[in-house]
């Protein structure tokens, strides 16, 4: 009797799992038996997925039940081939994709087999089906399922260069949709999904680069979204900083190289993000090169560094120029322990010649050649002597002071690459010198200044003090990474890291170390070179019997 005709009733998920085990233990002796059992297994899961598959953990469980079963060990290629060729697929369902993805990641040779089975007449049928379903947006509201589709698509692209007809399915609306998803999923709880989307965008860029065509829709769409995809740009650098996966690092570096060599994207990143990127590159350049993979990665970082320094804002606002130069010199003169690779030498030499030497060359004088005194007519020379004698001591003093000030600032810039000897703080903030009357806000009044209304400044408070952070609208404005701090006093969250549950001024129960952290953040805003204090916020007294906010899970799981 067909399983679909039987109505099952389960008291709990364990009963559901037991029935799955029973299906997988049915007798088989031929490939047809195996295909029939796999079809029954998947259809059974699909039939009850809404009741029992509530998240990624349950999806993984049913996938691994099949992957680890004896039938899969005996007939792995038959199982995978049957799923790929859609005989076991229920239309518009994700379970087969989950099984293929988990099987392929668990055993890389299986992913290669899945790829091989997917290709018919040079077209990758599985890739095409995945792209079509992503475009339909069937699973947009379920991040776990969307991650499965994105992940399987990523793995297929990672192993093979797609045919032009397949890659043509990746159009501008799809890329816009993916970037929108990145913007919309910025919270800690959605971090994994956010990264899966970025992985897919990066692998599409890789496909365009490998295609040999001048067309690259990833770069075209990014050019249209300058200033509106800040989460993507920030997370791209954040991923580079955290990832230990060489494949992911290479994909990020290739995309960065493509961005920094596309004229319309020279200033795609915020300057502060570029500073962070330089710091990451310097760190990596100092620790790579001892292995073949490390050498490849080192050269990739150097290839990114060159256009980063020459084409972006860093060309006009140099950052750590001397430190970069020292690190580059160390790469080509590593000492007795190892020799510098020829490619590394060539890349370093090019950076130094095209960037460092250019930045360091003295400006050509605009005064022109001096005129010899012998060529000046006597009457003119006499007048000049008289004028020189009439120059007052006051004028000479002013000239001396002017030169001293000029040399002070020039010396600062030459040594520290800043005009204020590296100081950026309260005393370089113009608001520190302007008279102002501090305002007292109610909590309701402060909430109006959360960045939602572009006509109003952006304020935040910490332990009662209110600061204007409008200059940091990219961070604190609507859509910014720190928008949750705006329009409120969230002092507790600054030191607990609980950005959902602890957005409160209630500091009860904090440790002495955490209270010091609050003071640290107050000083940060107080002494900032662009933010400034505008007043105080009045809080109603906290009731004595009010519970102290509990530690949140997101803080304990938070990554460094």
Coordinates of C-alpha atoms in Angstrom, one line a residue:
X1 CA 0.0 0.0 0.0
X2 CA 1.3 3.5 -0.9
X3 CA 2.5 5.4 2.2
X4 CA 0.7 8.5 0.9
X5 CA -2.6 6.8 1.4
X6 CA -1.9 6.0 5.0
X7 CA -2.8 8.6 7.6
X8 CA -0.2 8.8 10.5
X9 CA -0.7 10.4 13.9
X10 CA 2.3 11.2 16.0
X11 CA 2.3 12.2 19.6
X12 CA 5.8 13.7 19.5
X13 CA 8.8 14.2 17.2
X14 CA 10.4 10.9 18.4
X15 CA 7.5 9.0 17.0
X16 CA 8.1 10.8 13.7
X17 CA 11.8 9.9 13.7
X18 CA 10.9 6.3 14.5
X19 CA 8.8 6.1 11.4
X20 CA 11.6 7.5 9.3
X21 CA 13.9 4.8 10.7
X22 CA 11.4 2.2 9.8
X23 CA 11.3 3.4 6.2
X24 CA 15.1 3.3 5.9
X25 CA 15.2 -0.2 7.3
X26 CA 12.9 -1.6 4.7
X27 CA 14.5 -4.4 2.6
X28 CA 16.2 -3.6 -0.6
X29 CA 18.3 -5.6 -3.1
X30 CA 18.1 -3.7 -6.3
X31 CA 18.5 -0.1 -7.4
X32 CA 14.8 0.1 -8.0
X33 CA 14.2 -0.9 -4.4
X34 CA 16.6 1.9 -3.2
X35 CA 14.9 4.5 -5.4
X36 CA 11.5 3.5 -4.1
X37 CA 12.6 3.8 -0.4
X38 CA 14.3 7.2 -1.0
X39 CA 11.1 8.4 -2.7
X40 CA 9.0 7.2 0.3
X41 CA 11.4 8.7 2.8
X42 CA 11.4 12.2 1.2
X43 CA 7.7 12.3 0.6
X44 CA 7.1 11.3 4.2
X45 CA 9.3 14.1 5.5
X46 CA 7.6 16.6 3.2
X47 CA 4.2 15.5 4.3
X48 CA 4.9 16.2 8.0
X49 CA 7.6 18.9 7.6
X50 CA 5.3 21.7 8.9
X51 CA 4.6 19.8 12.0
X52 CA 8.0 18.6 13.0
X53 CA 10.7 20.5 11.1
X54 CA 10.8 23.8 13.0
X55 CA 14.3 24.8 12.3
X56 CA 17.8 24.0 10.9
X57 CA 18.5 21.4 13.7
X58 CA 15.5 19.2 12.7
X59 CA 16.3 19.6 9.0
X60 CA 19.9 18.5 9.7
X61 CA 18.5 15.5 11.7
X62 CA 16.4 14.1 8.9
X63 CA 19.1 14.6 6.3
X64 CA 21.8 12.9 8.4
X65 CA 19.4 10.0 9.1
X66 CA 19.5 9.2 5.4
X67 CA 23.1 10.1 4.9
X68 CA 24.3 7.8 7.8
X69 CA 21.9 5.0 6.9
X70 CA 23.0 1.6 5.6
X71 CA 21.1 2.1 2.4
X72 CA 23.0 5.3 1.6
X73 CA 26.3 3.6 2.5
X74 CA 25.5 0.7 0.2
X75 CA 24.1 2.8 -2.7
X76 CA 25.3 6.4 -2.2
X77 CA 25.5 7.2 -5.9
X78 CA 22.1 5.7 -6.6
X79 CA 20.6 7.8 -3.7
X80 CA 22.2 11.0 -4.8
X81 CA 21.5 10.5 -8.5
X82 CA 17.9 9.7 -7.8
X83 CA 17.4 12.9 -5.8
X84 CA 19.3 15.1 -8.4
X85 CA 17.2 13.8 -11.2
X86 CA 14.1 14.8 -9.4
X87 CA 12.4 11.5 -9.3
X88 CA 12.1 11.8 -5.6
X89 CA 11.5 15.5 -5.5
X90 CA 8.2 17.0 -4.4
X91 CA 7.7 20.1 -6.5
X92 CA 8.8 23.3 -4.7
X93 CA 10.0 21.6 -1.6
X94 CA 13.4 22.1 0.1
X95 CA 14.0 18.7 1.7
X96 CA 15.9 17.2 -1.3
X97 CA 18.1 20.3 -1.5
X98 CA 18.9 20.0 2.2
X99 CA 19.9 16.3 1.8
X100 CA 22.1 17.1 -1.2
X101 CA 23.8 20.1 0.6
X102 CA 24.5 18.3 3.8
X103 CA 25.7 15.2 2.0
X104 CA 28.0 17.2 -0.2
X105 CA 29.5 19.2 2.6
X106 CA 29.9 16.1 4.7
X107 CA 31.7 14.3 1.9
X108 CA 33.3 16.5 -0.8
X109 CA 33.5 13.7 -3.3
X110 CA 29.7 13.4 -3.1
X111 CA 29.3 17.1 -4.0
X112 CA 31.5 16.4 -7.1
X113 CA 29.2 13.6 -8.0
X114 CA 26.1 15.7 -7.4
X115 CA 27.6 18.3 -9.8
X116 CA 28.4 15.7 -12.4
X117 CA 24.8 14.3 -12.2
X118 CA 23.4 17.8 -12.5
X119 CA 24.9 18.5 -15.8
X120 CA 22.9 17.6 -18.9
X121 CA 23.8 18.9 -22.4
X122 CA 26.3 21.2 -20.7
X123 CA 23.6 22.9 -18.7
X124 CA 23.5 22.5 -14.9
X125 CA 19.9 21.6 -14.3
X126 CA 20.1 21.7 -10.5
X127 CA 21.7 25.2 -10.5
X128 CA 19.0 26.5 -12.9
X129 CA 16.2 25.0 -10.7
X130 CA 17.8 26.6 -7.6
X131 CA 18.1 30.0 -9.2
X132 CA 14.5 29.8 -10.4
X133 CA 13.2 29.0 -6.9
X134 CA 15.3 31.8 -5.4
X135 CA 13.8 34.2 -7.9
X136 CA 10.3 33.1 -7.1
X137 CA 10.9 34.0 -3.4
X138 CA 9.0 31.0 -2.2
X139 CA 11.2 30.6 0.9
X140 CA 12.1 34.2 1.5
X141 CA 10.2 34.3 4.9
X142 CA 12.1 31.2 6.1
X143 CA 15.8 32.0 6.5
X144 CA 16.7 28.4 7.3
X145 CA 15.3 27.1 4.1
X146 CA 16.7 30.0 2.1
X147 CA 20.1 29.3 3.5
X148 CA 19.8 25.7 2.1
X149 CA 19.1 27.0 -1.4
X150 CA 21.9 29.6 -1.2
X151 CA 24.3 27.1 0.2
X152 CA 23.7 24.4 -2.4
X153 CA 24.0 27.0 -5.2
X154 CA 27.3 28.2 -3.7
X155 CA 28.7 24.8 -3.5
X156 CA 27.8 24.0 -7.2
X157 CA 29.4 27.3 -8.4
X158 CA 32.5 26.7 -6.3
X159 CA 33.2 23.5 -8.1
X160 CA 32.5 24.5 -11.7
X161 CA 32.4 27.3 -14.2
X162 CA 28.8 27.8 -15.2
X163 CA 27.9 28.0 -18.9
X164 CA 26.8 31.4 -20.1
X165 CA 23.2 30.3 -20.5
X166 CA 23.1 29.2 -16.9
X167 CA 24.9 32.4 -15.6
X168 CA 22.4 34.5 -17.6
X169 CA 19.8 33.4 -15.1
X170 CA 21.6 35.6 -12.5
X171 CA 20.1 38.9 -13.5
X172 CA 20.2 42.4 -11.9
X173 CA 16.8 42.0 -10.0
X174 CA 18.2 38.9 -8.4
X175 CA 21.4 40.6 -7.3
X176 CA 19.4 43.6 -6.0
X177 CA 17.2 41.1 -4.1
X178 CA 20.2 39.4 -2.5
X179 CA 21.7 42.8 -1.4
X180 CA 18.4 43.8 0.0
X181 CA 18.4 40.6 2.1
X182 CA 21.8 41.5 3.4
X183 CA 20.6 44.9 4.5
X184 CA 17.5 43.4 6.1
X185 CA 19.3 40.7 8.1
X186 CA 21.8 42.6 10.2
X187 CA 21.1 41.2 13.7
X188 CA 23.3 38.7 15.6
X189 CA 20.5 36.1 15.3
X190 CA 20.6 36.4 11.5
X191 CA 24.4 36.5 11.1
X192 CA 24.7 33.0 9.6
X193 CA 22.0 33.7 7.0
X194 CA 23.6 37.1 6.2
X195 CA 26.9 35.4 5.5
X196 CA 25.3 32.7 3.3
X197 CA 23.8 35.5 1.1
X198 CA 27.2 37.3 0.9
X199 CA 28.8 34.0 0.0
X200 CA 26.4 33.6 -2.9
X201 CA 27.1 37.1 -4.1
X202 CA 30.9 36.5 -3.9
X203 CA 30.7 33.2 -5.9
X204 CA 28.6 34.9 -8.6
X205 CA 31.4 37.5 -8.9
X206 CA 33.9 34.6 -9.2
X207 CA 31.8 33.1 -12.0
X208 CA 31.8 36.4 -13.9
X209 CA 35.6 36.7 -13.4
X210 CA 36.1 33.1 -14.7
X211 CA 33.8 33.6 -17.7
X212 CA 36.3 35.9 -19.4
X213 CA 33.5 38.3 -20.3
X214 CA 33.7 42.0 -19.5
X215 CA 30.2 41.8 -18.0
X216 CA 29.9 41.6 -14.3
X217 CA 26.4 42.3 -12.9
X218 CA 27.6 42.2 -9.3
X219 CA 29.8 45.3 -9.9
X220 CA 27.1 46.9 -12.1
X221 CA 24.5 46.6 -9.3
X222 CA 26.9 47.7 -6.6
X223 CA 27.7 50.8 -8.6
X224 CA 24.0 51.6 -8.5
X225 CA 23.8 51.1 -4.7
X226 CA 26.6 53.2 -3.4
X227 CA 25.6 54.4 0.0
X228 CA 22.7 51.9 0.3
X229 CA 24.5 48.7 0.9
X230 CA 26.6 49.6 3.9
X231 CA 25.8 46.3 5.7
X232 CA 27.2 44.3 2.8
X233 CA 30.4 46.4 2.6
X234 CA 31.0 46.3 6.4
X235 CA 30.3 42.6 6.7
X236 CA 32.5 41.8 3.7
X237 CA 35.5 43.3 5.7
X238 CA 34.2 41.7 8.9
X239 CA 34.2 38.3 7.3
X240 CA 37.7 38.8 6.0
X241 CA 38.8 39.6 9.5
X242 CA 37.3 36.5 11.0
X243 CA 37.4 33.8 8.4
X244 CA 40.0 31.0 8.5
X245 CA 38.6 29.4 5.3
X246 CA 41.1 30.1 2.5
X247 CA 38.4 29.7 -0.1
X248 CA 36.2 32.4 1.5
X249 CA 39.2 34.7 2.0
X250 CA 40.1 34.3 -1.7
X251 CA 36.6 35.0 -2.8
X252 CA 36.5 38.2 -0.6
X253 CA 39.8 39.4 -1.9
X254 CA 38.8 38.8 -5.5
X255 CA 35.6 40.8 -5.0
X256 CA 37.6 43.6 -3.3
X257 CA 40.0 43.7 -6.1
X258 CA 37.2 43.9 -8.6
X259 CA 35.6 46.8 -6.7
X260 CA 38.9 48.7 -6.3
X261 CA 39.7 48.4 -10.0
X262 CA 36.2 49.5 -11.2
X263 CA 36.2 53.3 -11.5
X264 CA 32.6 53.7 -10.5
X265 CA 33.3 51.8 -7.3
X266 CA 36.5 53.5 -6.2
X267 CA 34.8 55.1 -3.2
X268 CA 32.2 52.3 -2.5
X269 CA 33.5 51.8 1.0
X270 CA 33.5 54.3 3.8
X271 CA 36.9 55.6 4.7
X272 CA 36.8 54.1 8.2
X273 CA 36.1 50.7 6.6
X274 CA 39.2 51.2 4.4
X275 CA 41.3 51.9 7.5
X276 CA 40.1 48.6 9.0
X277 CA 40.9 46.8 5.8
X278 CA 44.4 48.2 5.8
X279 CA 44.9 47.0 9.3
X280 CA 43.7 43.5 8.4
X281 CA 46.0 43.4 5.3
X282 CA 49.0 44.5 7.4
X283 CA 48.2 41.8 10.0
X284 CA 47.9 39.1 7.3
X285 CA 51.0 40.1 5.4
X286 CA 53.0 39.7 8.5
X287 CA 51.8 36.1 9.1
X288 CA 51.5 34.5 5.7
X289 CA 53.8 32.9 3.2
X290 CA 55.3 29.8 4.9
X291 CA 53.1 27.4 2.9
X292 CA 52.0 27.2 -0.7
X293 CA 48.5 28.2 0.3
X294 CA 49.8 31.0 2.5
X295 CA 52.0 32.3 -0.3
X296 CA 49.0 32.3 -2.7
X297 CA 46.9 34.2 -0.1
X298 CA 49.8 36.7 0.6
X299 CA 50.0 37.6 -3.1
X300 CA 46.3 38.0 -3.2
X301 CA 46.4 40.5 -0.4
X302 CA 49.1 42.4 -2.2
X303 CA 47.1 42.5 -5.4
X304 CA 44.2 44.1 -3.4
X305 CA 46.5 46.4 -1.5
X306 CA 47.8 48.2 -4.7
X307 CA 44.4 49.5 -6.0
X308 CA 43.2 50.0 -2.5
X309 CA 46.0 52.5 -1.9
X310 CA 46.0 54.1 -5.4
X311 CA 42.3 54.3 -6.3
X312 CA 40.3 54.9 -3.2
X313 CA 40.1 57.7 -0.6
X314 CA 43.4 56.5 0.8
X315 CA 45.1 58.0 -2.2
X316 CA 44.2 61.5 -0.8
X317 CA 44.1 60.5 2.9
X318 CA 47.1 58.2 3.4
X319 CA 46.8 55.8 6.4
X320 CA 49.8 54.2 8.1
X321 CA 52.0 54.9 5.1
X322 CA 55.3 54.3 6.9
X323 CA 54.0 51.1 8.5
X324 CA 52.9 49.8 5.1
X325 CA 56.3 50.6 3.7
X326 CA 58.1 48.8 6.5
X327 CA 55.9 45.7 6.1
X328 CA 56.5 45.7 2.3
X329 CA 60.2 46.0 2.8
X330 CA 60.1 43.0 5.2
X331 CA 58.4 40.9 2.6
X332 CA 61.2 41.3 0.0
X333 CA 64.0 41.2 2.6
X334 CA 62.7 38.5 5.0
X335 CA 66.2 37.6 6.3
X336 CA 68.1 34.4 6.3
X337 CA 65.3 32.0 7.2
X338 CA 63.5 32.1 3.9
X339 CA 63.6 33.8 0.5
X340 CA 61.0 36.1 -0.9
X341 CA 58.9 34.6 -3.7
X342 CA 59.5 36.2 -7.1
X343 CA 55.8 37.1 -7.5
X344 CA 55.8 38.8 -4.1
X345 CA 58.9 40.8 -5.0
X346 CA 57.2 42.0 -8.2
X347 CA 54.0 43.0 -6.5
X348 CA 55.8 44.8 -3.7
X349 CA 58.1 46.6 -6.1
X350 CA 55.1 47.8 -8.1
X351 CA 53.3 49.1 -5.0
X352 CA 56.3 51.0 -3.8
X353 CA 57.1 52.5 -7.2
X354 CA 53.5 53.4 -8.1
X355 CA 52.2 54.5 -4.7
X356 CA 54.8 55.0 -2.0
X357 CA 57.4 56.9 -4.1
X358 CA 54.6 59.0 -5.7
X359 CA 53.2 59.9 -2.3
X360 CA 56.7 60.7 -0.9
X361 CA 58.0 62.9 -3.7
X362 CA 58.5 66.5 -2.7
X363 CA 56.2 69.1 -4.3
X364 CA 57.8 71.0 -7.1
X365 CA 58.3 74.7 -6.2
X366 CA 55.9 77.1 -7.9
X367 CA 58.1 80.1 -7.3
X368 CA 60.2 79.6 -10.4
X369 CA 64.0 80.3 -10.7
X370 CA 65.4 83.2 -8.6
X371 CA 66.7 86.3 -10.3
X372 CA 70.4 86.9 -9.7
X373 CA 71.0 90.2 -7.9
X374 CA 73.5 91.3 -10.6
X375 CA 70.6 91.4 -13.1
X376 CA 68.5 93.8 -11.0
X377 CA 68.7 97.5 -12.0
X378 CA 70.5 99.7 -9.4
X379 CA 67.5 102.0 -8.8
X380 CA 65.3 99.0 -8.1
X381 CA 67.8 97.4 -5.8
X382 CA 68.1 100.7 -3.9
X383 CA 64.4 100.9 -3.3
X384 CA 64.4 97.3 -2.1
X385 CA 67.1 98.0 0.4
X386 CA 65.2 101.0 1.7
X387 CA 62.0 98.9 2.0
X388 CA 63.8 96.2 3.8
X389 CA 65.2 98.7 6.4
X390 CA 61.7 100.0 7.0
X391 CA 60.4 96.5 7.8
X392 CA 59.2 96.7 11.4
X393 CA 60.3 94.3 14.1
X394 CA 56.6 93.5 14.6
X395 CA 56.3 92.4 11.0
X396 CA 59.4 90.2 11.3
X397 CA 57.9 88.7 14.5
X398 CA 54.6 87.9 12.7
X399 CA 56.5 86.3 9.9
X400 CA 58.5 84.2 12.3
X401 CA 55.3 83.1 14.2
X402 CA 53.6 82.3 10.9
X403 CA 56.5 80.1 9.8
X404 CA 56.6 78.4 13.2
X405 CA 52.9 77.6 13.0
X406 CA 53.3 76.4 9.4
X407 CA 56.3 74.2 10.4
X408 CA 54.4 72.9 13.4
X409 CA 51.6 71.6 11.2
X410 CA 53.8 70.4 8.4
X411 CA 56.0 68.5 10.8
X412 CA 52.9 67.0 12.3
X413 CA 51.6 65.8 9.0
X414 CA 55.0 64.5 7.8
X415 CA 55.5 62.5 11.0
X416 CA 52.0 61.4 12.0
X417 CA 50.1 61.9 8.8
X418 CA 47.7 64.1 10.7
X419 CA 47.7 67.9 11.2
X420 CA 47.4 67.6 15.0
X421 CA 50.2 65.2 15.8
X422 CA 47.9 62.3 15.8
X423 CA 45.4 63.8 18.2
X424 CA 41.7 63.4 17.3
X425 CA 39.5 64.2 20.2
X426 CA 37.4 66.8 22.0
X427 CA 39.8 69.7 21.3
X428 CA 39.7 69.1 17.5
X429 CA 35.9 69.3 17.7
X430 CA 34.6 72.8 16.8
X431 CA 31.6 72.3 19.1
X432 CA 34.0 72.3 22.1
X433 CA 34.6 76.0 21.4
X434 CA 31.0 77.1 20.6
X435 CA 28.8 78.3 23.5
X436 CA 25.7 76.2 23.9
X437 CA 22.9 75.7 26.4
X438 CA 22.4 72.1 27.5
X439 CA 18.8 70.8 27.2
X440 CA 16.9 68.5 29.4
X441 CA 15.0 65.8 27.5
X442 CA 12.2 63.5 28.6
X443 CA 12.5 59.9 27.3
X444 CA 9.7 60.6 24.9
X445 CA 11.4 63.7 23.5
X446 CA 14.7 61.9 23.1
X447 CA 13.0 59.1 21.2
X448 CA 12.1 61.5 18.4
X449 CA 15.8 61.9 17.6
X450 CA 16.5 58.2 16.6
X451 CA 17.4 59.0 13.0
X452 CA 14.0 58.0 11.6
X453 CA 13.3 61.6 10.7
X454 CA 16.0 62.9 8.3
X455 CA 15.1 66.5 9.2
X456 CA 16.1 66.0 12.9
X457 CA 19.6 65.4 14.3
X458 CA 20.4 62.0 15.8
X459 CA 20.9 61.8 19.5
X460 CA 21.7 59.0 21.9
X461 CA 22.2 58.9 25.7
X462 CA 24.4 57.0 28.0
X463 CA 23.9 57.1 31.7
X464 CA 21.8 60.3 31.4
X465 CA 24.1 62.3 29.2
X466 CA 22.8 63.1 25.7
X467 CA 25.1 63.3 22.7
X468 CA 24.6 64.5 19.1
X469 CA 25.9 61.7 16.8
X470 CA 24.5 63.0 13.6
X471 CA 28.0 63.0 12.0
X472 CA 27.9 59.2 12.4
X473 CA 24.5 58.8 10.6
X474 CA 25.9 55.9 8.6
X475 CA 26.2 54.0 11.9
X476 CA 23.5 55.5 14.1
X477 CA 20.9 56.5 11.5
X478 CA 18.1 54.3 10.2
X479 CA 19.6 51.2 8.8
X480 CA 22.9 51.7 10.5
X481 CA 24.7 49.0 12.6
X482 CA 24.2 51.0 15.8
X483 CA 20.7 52.4 15.2
X484 CA 19.4 50.5 18.2
X485 CA 21.3 52.9 20.4
X486 CA 19.7 56.0 18.9
X487 CA 16.9 57.9 20.6
X488 CA 17.3 56.3 23.9
X489 CA 19.6 55.7 26.9
X490 CA 20.9 52.2 26.4
X491 CA 23.8 52.4 28.8
X492 CA 23.4 48.8 30.0
X493 CA 23.7 47.3 26.5
X494 CA 27.1 49.0 25.9
X495 CA 28.8 46.8 28.5
X496 CA 26.6 43.6 28.3
X497 CA 26.4 43.2 24.6
X498 CA 22.7 42.4 24.8
X499 CA 21.4 44.7 22.0
X500 CA 17.8 43.5 22.2
X501 CA 17.1 42.9 25.9
X502 CA 19.3 45.5 27.6
X503 CA 18.5 48.7 25.8
X504 CA 17.9 50.4 29.1
X505 CA 19.6 52.9 31.4
X506 CA 19.1 50.5 34.3
X507 CA 22.6 49.8 35.6
X508 CA 21.6 47.7 38.7
X509 CA 23.4 44.4 39.1
X510 CA 26.4 45.3 36.9
X511 CA 29.9 44.5 38.1
X512 CA 32.5 47.1 39.1
X513 CA 34.3 46.3 35.8
X514 CA 31.1 46.8 33.8
X515 CA 30.4 50.1 35.5
X516 CA 33.9 51.2 34.5
X517 CA 33.0 50.2 31.0
X518 CA 30.0 52.6 31.1
X519 CA 32.3 55.4 32.1
X520 CA 34.6 54.4 29.3
X521 CA 31.8 54.9 26.8
X522 CA 30.8 58.2 28.3
X523 CA 34.3 59.4 27.9
X524 CA 34.4 58.1 24.3
X525 CA 31.4 60.3 23.3
X526 CA 32.6 63.2 25.6
X527 CA 36.0 63.3 23.9
X528 CA 35.0 62.4 20.4
X529 CA 36.3 64.6 17.5
X530 CA 32.8 64.9 15.9
X531 CA 30.2 64.0 18.4
X532 CA 29.3 66.4 21.2
X533 CA 27.1 66.7 24.3
X534 CA 23.8 68.5 24.0
X535 CA 22.1 67.9 27.3
X536 CA 20.7 65.4 29.8
X537 CA 17.7 63.0 29.7
X538 CA 15.4 62.8 32.7
X539 CA 14.5 59.2 33.8
X540 CA 11.7 58.3 36.1
X541 CA 13.0 56.5 39.2
X542 CA 13.3 52.7 38.8
X543 CA 10.8 51.0 41.2
X544 CA 12.6 49.2 44.1
X545 CA 10.8 46.0 43.4
X546 CA 11.5 46.1 39.6
X547 CA 13.5 42.9 38.5
X548 CA 17.1 43.4 37.5
X549 CA 17.5 42.7 33.7
X550 CA 18.7 39.1 33.2
X551 CA 21.8 38.3 31.2
X552 CA 20.9 37.4 27.6
X553 CA 21.9 34.5 25.5
X554 CA 23.2 36.6 22.7
X555 CA 25.8 38.2 25.0
X556 CA 27.2 34.9 26.2
X557 CA 27.4 33.6 22.6
X558 CA 28.7 36.8 21.1
X559 CA 31.8 36.3 19.0
X560 CA 34.8 38.6 19.5

